[in-house]
C-alpha cells in the first residue's frame, strides 16, 4: 500500500476505475452505487460495513444485487451521513432496504441513518443479519454476528427487488434467508489492520482458532492444527444442530475464504462438507466456493448453510451482474 | 475558571491532544478484545473537529458542542461515532444560546449526554463500556456540586470516579459491542471505550481546575 491512512480511498478509486460500466463512486461522502441508479419503481438495496472484507460489499453492487454499498474505515462501520446519501441516491420511489450485519457500530449508524432518511420522506426497512453460530449465550452478548449469510441475503433480496417486488416483501425475503442460514468460521492466522501495523492476535505456527469473526476478533477456542476432515466437522456440526437441519433438506452450501486461503484448500473443505452432509441425508442443491466475505489477509475459512425452497432457489438462480458475482442474463 | 465558550473549546482541544497522545494505547486495548480501531477512529474524528473549530469561533456553547457532535457522527463510524456524537449533540441541546454555564448547568448537560448514550447504545453499567466510566463521573460531579464543592473540586472527584470505573472494567465480561463475542475471554482487559471516556473527564478536570 502507499499509506495506511489512504487504503480505503485508494481502493475505492481503483474499484471504480476497474468496473466503470457497473458502478460509480461518490467520493464525499463515500459510497459505491450501481451505474444506472436510481432505478425507477425498484426497491433500492443498501448495505455497508467496515472495509477490509472485500469483495463485500462494493463487489456486490450491480444488477440483481445491491444498489449501493457504504464503506467504512477498515473494520469500522460507515457513518449515518454516508448511508443517508446512498439511500437518497438509490431511492427510485419504491423505498430503500438496509441490510445490516449485526455489529453494534453498524446497527447504531444505520439506525440513525434510517431516522434521517424517514425524516426526508424515504420509506426505509432494515433487516439485521445474524447467522454466526460461534457466538454462544447471545442473550449476554450483542447478539450473533452477521457473517457468510450476508452474501446470500444480498443476492436473494437483490433478485427479489429486481423483479419489482414491493419493499415489505423484499424485506421479508431477506429475513427468511437470514432465519434459514447459519455460519461458522475458523482461522489459521490473524489479519493485520493497516493502521495498527501488526497482527490483531498471534497464533503459533501449529495453532488455529475456531469460531472467529471477520474483524480479527479472536474466536472462542484455540487448538492445535487438525486435518481438514476434522476441521470440517468442527464447523459443520454446530451449524447442523443449531437450526436444526434435517435429513431430506436441500441446502445451499457456501465455503468462504477469509482472504489468505487458496481456492485449492477451499475446495478441499467443500469436499469434506459435502461428505458430512451426504452422511446426514442433506442434499447440496446449490453451492458457492470462493473468498467473498474476507478479513484482510487472514488465512482460514467459514462454512455457511442455507436451507432452500423452490422460491429461494429461483431467486438465487436469477441473473446477477456485479464485480464479484455474476451469472445468467 | 468559568465554563465559557472559550474554556469549553480549550477542553475539546485538550481532549483532541489527549486522543492523539493515547491513540496507540487505545488501539492496543482494542486489539486485545475488539478489532483494534478505537484509537485510529477517535484520532480521525478529533482531527476533523480541530480543523473545523474555526468555523464556530463566534458561536455559543450549543454551536460548539453541535459542531463537535456532528463532526464525530460523520467522521468516526463504529460505535464511538454515534455514541460520542450523541453525547455532544445532547450537550448542545442543553446549552443552546448560552455563552457561559453555571457548574450545575455543565453537570446537567453532561447528564443529558450520558442519557443519550444509554438510550442510543442500550447498554447498562457493568456491560464493560464507556458508560462504566461516564456514569460514576456524572454521579460524583452531581454529588460534589450538591455538597457545594467548587467546580474544580467537583470535576476532580468526577475524574477520580471515571478512573475507578475505567479500572473496574478490567474484571468485567463484556456484554455489549465487539468484545462481547469473546465471552469470558474478554475479562482481564481494560475497556477501550471506558478509557477514552476517562480521558474526557481528565481533560475537563485539567481545563477547569
XYZ file of C-alpha atoms in Angstrom:
538
model
C 0.000 0.000 0.000
C 1.021 3.631 -0.331
C -0.090 4.954 3.043
C -2.147 3.290 5.808
C -4.354 6.417 6.074
C -5.399 6.208 2.416
C -6.085 2.499 1.908
C -9.868 2.789 1.701
C -9.962 5.863 -0.554
C -7.384 4.430 -2.923
C -9.048 1.012 -3.067
C -12.413 2.628 -3.868
C -10.839 4.670 -6.618
C -9.328 1.500 -8.084
C -12.609 -0.325 -7.874
C -14.496 2.435 -9.681
C -11.785 2.534 -12.357
C -11.910 -1.243 -12.853
C -15.698 -1.502 -13.205
C -16.807 1.673 -14.966
C -19.893 0.246 -16.677
C -21.121 -1.398 -13.492
C -20.770 1.124 -10.721
C -19.638 4.604 -9.868
C -18.012 6.097 -6.819
C -19.366 9.045 -4.906
C -16.303 10.455 -3.198
C -17.807 12.664 -0.487
C -19.382 11.085 1.481
C -18.022 7.833 0.071
C -20.347 5.200 -1.360
C -20.433 2.945 -4.426
C -23.639 2.972 -6.423
C -24.772 0.965 -9.453
C -24.200 2.880 -12.668
C -27.904 3.208 -13.541
C -29.161 4.257 -10.079
C -31.772 5.200 -9.117
C -33.849 2.557 -10.891
C -37.407 3.891 -11.003
C -40.002 1.747 -9.265
C -37.434 -0.674 -7.839
C -36.644 -1.094 -4.149
C -33.142 0.255 -3.578
C -30.924 -2.063 -1.555
C -28.169 -0.501 0.519
C -25.637 -2.425 2.512
C -22.378 -1.443 4.058
C -19.865 -2.001 6.751
C -16.214 -1.705 7.516
C -13.686 -2.051 4.716
C -11.272 -4.976 4.690
C -13.951 -7.567 3.794
C -13.617 -7.252 0.012
C -15.283 -8.080 -2.270
C -18.109 -7.455 0.224
C -19.886 -5.044 -0.139
C -18.728 -2.978 -3.112
C -18.146 -6.104 -5.201
C -21.854 -6.903 -4.953
C -23.115 -3.608 -6.347
C -24.859 -4.050 -9.688
C -27.843 -5.606 -11.447
C -29.661 -8.160 -9.301
C -27.877 -7.462 -6.038
C -27.006 -4.200 -4.226
C -27.867 -0.708 -5.421
C -25.296 0.901 -3.147
C -22.569 -0.030 -0.690
C -21.246 2.224 2.058
C -17.639 1.505 3.010
C -16.379 2.476 6.432
C -12.767 2.718 7.514
C -11.054 -0.662 7.908
C -13.265 -2.802 10.211
C -15.207 0.323 11.223
C -18.837 0.832 10.305
C -19.663 3.656 7.904
C -21.368 6.807 9.177
C -25.051 7.869 9.035
C -24.434 10.661 6.508
C -22.918 8.111 4.082
C -25.899 5.800 4.450
C -28.354 8.677 4.070
C -26.654 9.925 0.900
C -26.562 6.382 -0.514
C -30.245 5.881 0.329
C -31.137 9.126 -1.468
C -29.068 8.075 -4.480
C -30.868 4.722 -4.907
C -34.400 5.716 -3.980
C -36.445 5.099 -7.116
C -39.733 5.781 -5.352
C -40.261 2.237 -4.040
C -38.363 2.682 -0.805
C -34.990 1.513 0.422
C -33.920 -1.663 2.202
C -30.914 -1.525 4.516
C -29.113 -4.858 5.014
C -27.150 -4.664 8.261
C -24.704 -7.111 9.762
C -25.276 -7.408 13.485
C -22.419 -5.414 14.981
C -23.096 -2.636 17.457
C -21.474 0.057 15.306
C -23.303 -0.924 12.127
C -26.618 -1.097 13.991
C -26.208 2.317 15.646
C -25.141 4.113 12.484
C -27.819 2.509 10.280
C -30.439 3.272 12.954
C -29.513 6.954 12.845
C -29.431 6.882 9.038
C -32.960 5.431 8.931
C -34.207 8.217 11.231
C -32.674 10.805 8.892
C -33.989 9.132 5.715
C -37.529 8.764 7.073
C -37.450 12.414 8.089
C -36.882 13.120 4.398
C -39.862 11.027 3.385
C -37.938 7.961 2.170
C -39.575 4.681 3.156
C -36.939 2.506 4.864
C -36.949 -1.114 6.003
C -33.993 -2.622 7.845
C -33.016 -6.273 8.105
C -30.412 -7.454 10.576
C -28.176 -10.369 9.605
C -27.010 -12.574 12.485
C -26.042 -16.047 11.349
C -22.848 -16.855 13.276
C -23.383 -19.915 15.458
C -19.938 -19.409 17.040
C -21.446 -16.732 19.275
C -22.892 -18.501 22.280
C -25.095 -17.082 25.022
C -26.442 -14.483 22.644
C -28.633 -13.164 25.482
C -25.455 -11.948 27.160
C -23.690 -10.586 24.094
C -24.514 -8.016 21.461
C -26.145 -10.979 19.669
C -24.843 -13.191 16.934
C -22.570 -11.667 14.316
C -23.557 -11.303 10.699
C -21.116 -13.241 8.501
C -21.464 -15.564 5.468
C -25.244 -15.375 5.143
C -24.832 -11.687 4.299
C -23.701 -12.591 0.777
C -26.710 -14.885 0.292
C -29.196 -12.323 1.655
C -27.790 -9.630 -0.614
C -28.057 -11.877 -3.680
C -31.546 -13.235 -2.973
C -33.100 -9.954 -1.780
C -31.410 -8.259 -4.731
C -33.123 -10.656 -7.126
C -36.494 -10.020 -5.475
C -36.017 -6.263 -5.804
C -35.023 -6.687 -9.437
C -38.418 -8.354 -10.028
C -40.008 -5.136 -8.741
C -41.459 -6.742 -5.653
C -42.608 -4.246 -3.003
C -40.370 -3.156 -0.118
C -42.188 -5.126 2.606
C -41.936 -8.309 0.574
C -38.246 -7.856 -0.272
C -37.529 -7.243 3.418
C -39.494 -10.363 4.356
C -37.494 -12.453 1.886
C -34.258 -11.090 3.361
C -35.468 -12.018 6.857
C -36.371 -15.513 5.681
C -32.897 -16.063 4.238
C -31.342 -14.869 7.477
C -33.601 -17.140 9.525
C -32.745 -20.186 7.406
C -28.970 -19.687 7.193
C -26.160 -20.447 9.655
C -22.371 -19.996 9.560
C -19.186 -20.809 11.457
C -15.586 -19.804 10.762
C -12.002 -20.653 11.683
C -8.595 -19.045 11.241
C -5.015 -20.238 10.884
C -3.543 -16.724 11.110
C -4.681 -13.308 12.265
C -5.041 -10.351 9.940
C -3.129 -7.078 10.271
C -5.194 -3.884 10.357
C -3.187 -1.373 8.252
C -3.087 1.469 10.789
C -2.259 -0.895 13.671
C 0.591 -2.399 11.619
C 0.798 -5.693 13.491
C -1.409 -8.777 13.762
C -4.517 -8.370 15.906
C -3.845 -11.694 17.619
C -0.950 -14.121 17.420
C -1.309 -17.811 16.700
C 1.621 -20.181 16.928
C 2.704 -21.975 13.740
C 0.697 -25.069 14.650
C -2.367 -23.419 16.193
C -5.789 -22.486 14.884
C -8.705 -20.549 16.273
C -12.256 -21.881 15.953
C -15.252 -19.572 15.828
C -13.529 -16.378 14.704
C -15.332 -13.339 13.397
C -14.433 -11.274 10.362
C -12.680 -8.436 12.193
C -9.659 -10.216 13.553
C -11.550 -10.606 16.804
C -10.234 -13.855 18.271
C -12.524 -16.853 18.379
C -13.835 -18.776 21.330
C -11.399 -21.686 21.262
C -7.761 -22.144 20.345
C -6.341 -25.539 19.489
C -3.619 -27.445 17.654
C -3.894 -27.945 13.920
C -6.187 -30.724 12.753
C -6.696 -32.205 9.266
C -9.364 -30.654 7.027
C -11.727 -33.554 7.706
C -11.724 -32.783 11.441
C -11.947 -29.031 10.945
C -14.979 -29.553 8.693
C -16.732 -31.462 11.467
C -15.950 -28.656 13.952
C -17.520 -26.127 11.598
C -20.471 -28.091 10.212
C -21.754 -29.867 13.332
C -22.604 -26.694 15.283
C -24.389 -25.353 12.181
C -26.426 -28.522 11.612
C -27.506 -28.744 15.223
C -28.444 -25.105 15.533
C -31.270 -24.592 13.027
C -31.585 -27.640 13.122
C -31.105 -29.032 9.628
C -32.959 -32.293 8.890
C -32.360 -35.287 6.614
C -34.060 -34.522 3.332
C -33.259 -30.801 3.482
C -31.972 -29.122 0.362
C -29.265 -26.602 1.094
C -27.033 -24.027 -0.469
C -23.520 -24.816 0.784
C -21.092 -21.896 0.836
C -17.409 -22.342 1.676
C -15.841 -18.932 2.054
C -12.177 -17.967 2.205
C -11.027 -15.347 4.712
C -8.616 -13.690 2.282
C -5.400 -15.642 2.759
C -6.523 -19.136 1.813
C -6.089 -20.541 -1.700
C -9.099 -21.825 -3.629
C -7.492 -25.277 -3.634
C -7.852 -25.517 0.143
C -11.408 -24.167 -0.007
C -12.332 -26.976 -2.400
C -10.758 -29.494 -0.022
C -13.002 -28.080 2.685
C -16.014 -28.214 0.367
C -15.389 -31.909 -0.306
C -15.357 -32.583 3.440
C -18.532 -30.544 3.976
C -20.243 -32.450 1.148
C -19.212 -35.760 2.680
C -20.668 -34.835 6.081
C -23.928 -33.593 4.536
C -24.286 -36.696 2.409
C -23.926 -38.810 5.532
C -26.798 -36.870 7.060
C -29.068 -37.195 4.048
C -28.866 -33.484 3.284
C -28.684 -32.603 -0.393
C -26.493 -29.778 -1.679
C -28.758 -28.177 -4.277
C -26.625 -25.091 -4.874
C -23.066 -24.157 -3.938
C -20.694 -21.243 -3.741
C -16.944 -21.543 -3.181
C -14.560 -18.608 -3.033
C -13.447 -15.604 -0.986
C -16.496 -13.336 -0.791
C -16.527 -12.004 2.763
C -12.958 -11.721 3.921
C -10.908 -10.419 6.787
C -7.991 -8.733 5.006
C -5.285 -11.406 4.572
C -6.451 -13.749 7.319
C -5.888 -17.438 6.489
C -8.948 -19.508 7.235
C -12.441 -20.230 6.034
C -16.064 -20.297 7.022
C -18.920 -22.609 6.164
C -22.461 -21.357 5.589
C -25.521 -23.499 5.021
C -28.851 -22.102 3.843
C -32.000 -24.211 3.820
C -33.510 -23.740 0.360
C -37.009 -23.990 -1.021
C -38.222 -23.556 -4.577
C -38.765 -19.814 -4.253
C -35.358 -19.103 -2.715
C -33.598 -21.326 -5.255
C -35.265 -19.416 -8.104
C -34.142 -16.092 -6.658
C -30.619 -17.456 -6.164
C -30.544 -18.574 -9.815
C -31.819 -15.221 -11.128
C -29.292 -13.232 -13.179
C -26.741 -11.114 -11.337
C -24.096 -8.811 -12.721
C -21.672 -7.394 -10.194
C -17.896 -7.168 -9.926
C -17.600 -10.260 -7.737
C -20.655 -12.336 -8.555
C -22.228 -12.767 -11.969
C -24.267 -15.298 -13.851
C -27.266 -15.623 -16.152
C -28.806 -12.687 -18.020
C -12.280 29.260 35.745
C -15.843 29.722 34.468
C -17.381 27.465 31.845
C -17.459 29.707 28.796
C -17.398 29.030 25.106
C -13.649 29.725 25.140
C -12.830 27.376 28.023
C -15.114 24.703 26.573
C -13.120 24.954 23.359
C -9.928 24.515 25.410
C -11.479 21.351 26.830
C -12.167 19.996 23.340
C -8.649 20.906 22.183
C -7.134 19.262 25.261
C -9.161 16.124 24.546
C -8.067 16.069 20.913
C -4.455 16.302 22.113
C -5.017 13.521 24.653
C -6.529 11.288 21.959
C -3.529 11.936 19.711
C -1.176 11.128 22.570
C -3.024 7.932 23.546
C -4.012 6.758 20.051
C -1.669 3.770 20.118
C -2.613 2.818 23.670
C -6.343 2.912 22.842
C -5.745 0.794 19.757
C -3.687 -1.717 21.790
C -6.532 -2.080 24.291
C -8.983 -2.582 21.423
C -6.769 -5.192 19.740
C -6.964 -7.318 22.875
C -10.761 -7.607 22.948
C -12.110 -5.850 19.869
C -10.899 -5.105 16.388
C -8.073 -2.658 17.030
C -9.526 0.570 15.680
C -10.659 2.687 18.647
C -7.550 4.873 18.741
C -7.489 5.439 14.994
C -11.224 6.191 14.858
C -11.129 8.731 17.687
C -7.988 10.294 16.224
C -9.655 10.686 12.817
C -12.735 12.257 14.423
C -10.967 14.741 16.661
C -8.500 15.801 13.961
C -11.585 16.660 11.898
C -13.027 18.545 14.885
C -9.808 20.553 15.244
C -9.857 21.500 11.574
C -13.445 22.789 11.842
C -13.311 24.601 15.183
C -12.543 27.919 13.485
C -15.967 27.915 11.810
C -17.822 28.425 15.110
C -15.430 30.905 16.700
C -18.295 33.371 17.245
C -20.935 30.847 18.273
C -22.350 29.942 21.675
C -21.664 26.759 23.651
C -24.512 24.983 21.880
C -22.962 25.744 18.489
C -19.573 24.478 19.677
C -20.922 21.178 21.023
C -23.126 20.699 17.955
C -20.117 21.094 15.676
C -18.195 18.525 17.714
C -21.136 16.087 17.760
C -21.933 16.379 14.047
C -18.261 16.070 13.095
C -17.812 12.913 15.174
C -21.021 11.467 13.731
C -19.861 11.967 10.163
C -16.203 11.021 10.505
C -15.760 8.357 13.195
C -18.108 5.457 12.397
C -18.132 2.314 14.521
C -19.737 2.655 17.923
C -17.619 5.620 19.054
C -19.037 7.850 16.309
C -22.722 7.643 17.212
C -22.072 7.408 20.962
C -19.626 10.304 21.379
C -21.596 12.136 18.678
C -24.777 11.718 20.718
C -23.011 12.861 23.903
C -22.026 16.177 22.333
C -25.318 16.661 20.450
C -27.275 16.237 23.682
C -24.912 18.669 25.421
C -25.562 21.078 22.535
C -29.336 20.907 23.094
C -28.837 21.805 26.771
C -26.522 24.721 26.062
C -28.138 26.361 23.016
C -27.826 30.149 23.117
C -25.595 30.106 26.202
C -22.179 31.711 26.389
C -21.500 30.716 29.975
C -22.610 27.834 32.162
C -23.055 27.561 35.912
C -21.412 24.374 37.282
C -24.899 22.825 37.696
C -25.641 23.540 34.043
C -22.436 21.779 32.971
C -23.479 18.772 35.044
C -26.979 18.847 33.537
C -25.502 18.938 30.031
C -23.191 16.001 30.782
C -26.104 14.099 32.289
C -28.204 14.676 29.159
C -25.267 13.426 27.080
C -24.905 10.318 29.219
C -28.641 9.597 28.990
C -28.371 9.986 25.223
C -25.546 7.436 25.105
C -27.506 4.976 27.239
C -30.604 5.356 25.042
C -28.634 5.036 21.794
C -26.340 2.188 22.862
C -28.876 0.335 25.038
C -26.053 -0.554 27.415
C -26.164 -0.564 31.207
C -23.498 -0.131 33.873
C -21.429 -3.316 34.145
C -21.608 -4.139 30.417
C -17.926 -3.138 30.032
C -18.445 0.048 28.003
C -17.746 3.783 28.204
C -20.799 4.050 30.495
C -18.776 2.370 33.252
C -16.534 5.443 33.357
C -19.036 8.166 32.442
C -21.883 7.303 34.792
C -19.833 7.277 38.023
C -18.179 10.508 36.843
C -21.507 12.247 36.310
C -22.806 10.991 39.677
C -19.672 12.147 41.513
C -19.916 15.528 39.831
C -23.536 15.955 40.831
C -22.932 14.823 44.398
C -19.962 17.158 44.854
C -21.900 20.112 43.467
C -24.833 19.283 45.776
C -22.348 19.470 48.654
C -21.380 22.975 47.465
C -17.933 21.942 46.225
C -16.251 24.243 43.722
C -16.426 23.210 40.061
C -12.695 22.420 40.157
C -13.094 20.141 43.158
C -16.233 18.514 41.723
C -14.508 17.780 38.400
C -11.509 16.379 40.264
C -13.808 13.918 42.014
C -15.576 13.146 38.744
C -12.242 12.325 37.120
C -11.360 10.053 40.042
C -14.694 8.260 39.744
C -14.186 7.842 35.999
C -10.730 6.355 36.618
C -12.084 3.921 39.223
C -14.887 2.963 36.829
C -12.420 2.504 33.994
C -10.193 0.248 36.118
C -13.215 -1.758 37.229
C -13.915 -2.696 33.599
C -10.805 -4.921 33.643
C -12.575 -7.651 35.596
C -15.863 -7.411 33.700
C -17.131 -9.775 30.993
C -18.308 -7.688 28.041
C -21.999 -7.829 27.161
C -22.068 -5.091 24.521
C -20.002 -4.294 21.471
C -17.499 -6.451 19.692
C -15.759 -7.537 22.890
C -18.939 -9.388 23.866
C -18.180 -12.030 21.219
C -15.208 -13.133 23.312
C -17.416 -14.018 26.270
C -15.325 -14.926 29.319
C -12.141 -14.248 27.370
C -12.932 -10.512 27.497
C -12.290 -10.460 31.257
C -8.833 -9.275 32.317
C -8.707 -6.472 29.746
C -9.434 -2.784 30.270
C -12.259 -1.477 28.089
C -11.026 0.966 25.419
C -14.270 2.994 25.456
C -14.136 3.459 29.217
C -10.504 4.521 28.775
C -11.278 7.251 26.245
C -14.251 8.336 28.397
C -11.967 8.726 31.411
C -9.601 10.857 29.303
C -12.532 13.168 28.511
C -13.182 13.712 32.225
C -9.479 14.102 32.940
C -9.286 16.875 30.336
C -12.341 18.569 31.872
C -10.717 18.496 35.310
C -7.493 19.962 33.897
C -9.341 22.628 31.921
C -11.442 23.950 34.808
C -9.021 23.365 37.708
